Amino acid sequence: MIEVEADVLVVGGGLAALRAAYDGLLSGARVVLAVKGKAGRSGSSAMTSAGYSTALSAADSPETYFEDTIKGGHGINDAKLVRILAEEGPQRLAELVALGAPLGVTETGDWRIIPSGDHSVPRTVSAANHIGRDFTDPLTEAVIRLGAQVLEMTAAVEVLTAAGEVTGAILIDYARSELITIKAPSVILGTGGAGRLFSVTSNPNDATGDGYALALNAGASLRDMEFIQFYPWRCIIPFDRSRMPIQPSTFVLGATLLNSDGERFMLRYDPVRGEATTRDVAARGIYDQIHSGRAVRGGVQLDVSALSLDEWTLSNPKPARHFLERHLDFKQEEMILAPEAHFFMGGVVVDEWGESQVRGLFVVGEAAGGVHGANRLDSNAIPETQVFGARAGKAAAARSRAPGRSAPSIAPDRTWTDRLLQADAAPVTSVEEYAELRKDLQATMGRTFGIVRSRTQMERGLIEVEAIERTLETAAPAGVRALMLHAQMSNSLLVARSCLRSGLMREESRGAHYRQDFPEQDDERWKCSLRIDLVGSDLQLRRCELEAVH
């Protein structure tokens, strides 16, 4: 076991973690950055289309952005966090550009502002190459330049606490088969979401829900884990398994969706906006066509005949490049869309500085809850990473410099990691066996906690998840890499159980949570947040009233 001391440990390698590390370093802290893969090149941030929505034009304002985000979240957002996001988003974007992040520009050199159906005014800018690395690479270079100690191929498996305060964490360097103890008064989790609970997802393999479970196990609360966004417009034909999302601006420009009857069906779900609707409505509309016998080759057909070549190319540069390289006419090629698991709106309960109720434990980005409510608007994820990553980095650094603050002592109790490593009486489980357990979990979540849900489905899902948990309890990992997989599998199961329990408790349909047995939104009973705490091995859920919107 290697020991390392730091002022701030940041876990994650995407935009939220990188921004937190950057501002922590600027504030004078000694920062260790632990990344499952490569800094800036792992997680969802590196592969995103890199849109950033914020109030930029004279036709827009932070107040309008605030109102749109609250409306899009169906009124259960943390209004205090949304207000901060609205007010600080433009400045954090300017700072990102100053670090070297290129944005798409018009012929006159101005930033290209793109429309989206779920924002009331155009307010989305995008990285010049429509790829997240346009943003992550400059931040990674800045973090390294400022002197962060970067531990790559390293995963966090436990946050250590004593008397309700963070004392550090246990990491696994799975490339070198080493365990590392970090002694730090502040830990920032920027670990992303849990898209790998599902087999069909936009998320990379490392999105296993670690941050949610690490925080729960450390004593923090989760909120609103029933709200999972399914991106509606994943192009499955002709791109097969490669991730080629069709951008929301495509539908503002006039593209339509057709079922096997040739019907423009989205007008039944949103008579005003049609295809240019919010993601939750679009995903449900497409799902209904697929599951009611009106699918086209496993999805629905995209009709782009109303778009010019310039409109198609500017709104969808990746697919446009695919067709151009093959000398294909984008209007003649069949394109079939279907939904995929994409983003968790719920997450760890945090304050305006990203701190949980466990002192010294900060959570940023998709791992945190509250900003998006029941449904995230287009390109609102990246501004969240920058606004609250910056805030958490500064607050964590300030905590480490507080008067009387000394290096924390590791809690004397044996840790989860110690107990697991010493469980030599249990059967040994290999890397391949963990992969099979994950497939079982994904199959369960796909059947029982998808776009449309019911009590019967979710109760069955809970039974199946708990059965997989019991199987995992009988296993001991064979080697350090298997230990990491064991931790990730345990994390994913805890998150899956949290989601199912929350979904069962919320007896209404709101945003991305749609129940066949409760198809209406019920503001009288359910305009509230659902909080989750871990007591022993049991999850305890409670309703939490929302603060008034100001």
Coordinates of C-alpha atoms in Angstrom, one line a residue, residues 66 70 73-84 223-224 349-353 355 369-371 373 510 526-531 543-550:
F66 CA -32.9 30.2 -15.6
I70 CA -36.5 25.2 -14.4
G73 CA -36.6 20.2 -15.3
H74 CA -40.4 20.1 -14.6
G75 CA -40.0 22.3 -11.6
I76 CA -38.0 20.0 -9.3
N77 CA -34.5 21.5 -10.0
D78 CA -32.5 23.0 -7.1
A79 CA -33.3 26.6 -8.0
K80 CA -30.3 28.0 -6.1
L81 CA -27.9 25.9 -8.3
V82 CA -29.7 26.8 -11.5
R83 CA -29.4 30.5 -10.6
I84 CA -25.7 30.1 -10.2
R223 CA -31.4 12.7 -4.9
D224 CA -33.8 12.0 -7.8
V349 CA -27.0 16.2 -2.9
V350 CA -24.6 19.2 -2.9
D351 CA -24.6 22.8 -1.8
E352 CA -23.7 25.8 -4.0
W353 CA -20.0 24.9 -3.7
E355 CA -20.0 20.0 -1.1
G369 CA -27.8 16.1 -8.6
G370 CA -30.1 19.1 -8.5
V371 CA -29.3 21.3 -11.5
G373 CA -34.4 18.3 -12.2
R510 CA -42.5 13.6 -14.8
W526 CA -44.9 14.7 -6.2
K527 CA -43.4 18.2 -6.9
C528 CA -40.6 17.3 -4.5
S529 CA -37.1 15.7 -4.4
L530 CA -36.6 12.1 -3.4
R531 CA -33.5 11.7 -1.1
R543 CA -39.4 13.1 0.3
C544 CA -37.8 16.5 0.5
E545 CA -39.7 19.7 -0.2
L546 CA -38.2 22.1 -2.7
E547 CA -37.0 25.6 -1.9
A548 CA -39.1 28.4 -3.6
V549 CA -37.9 29.5 -7.0
H550 CA -36.5 33.1 -6.9

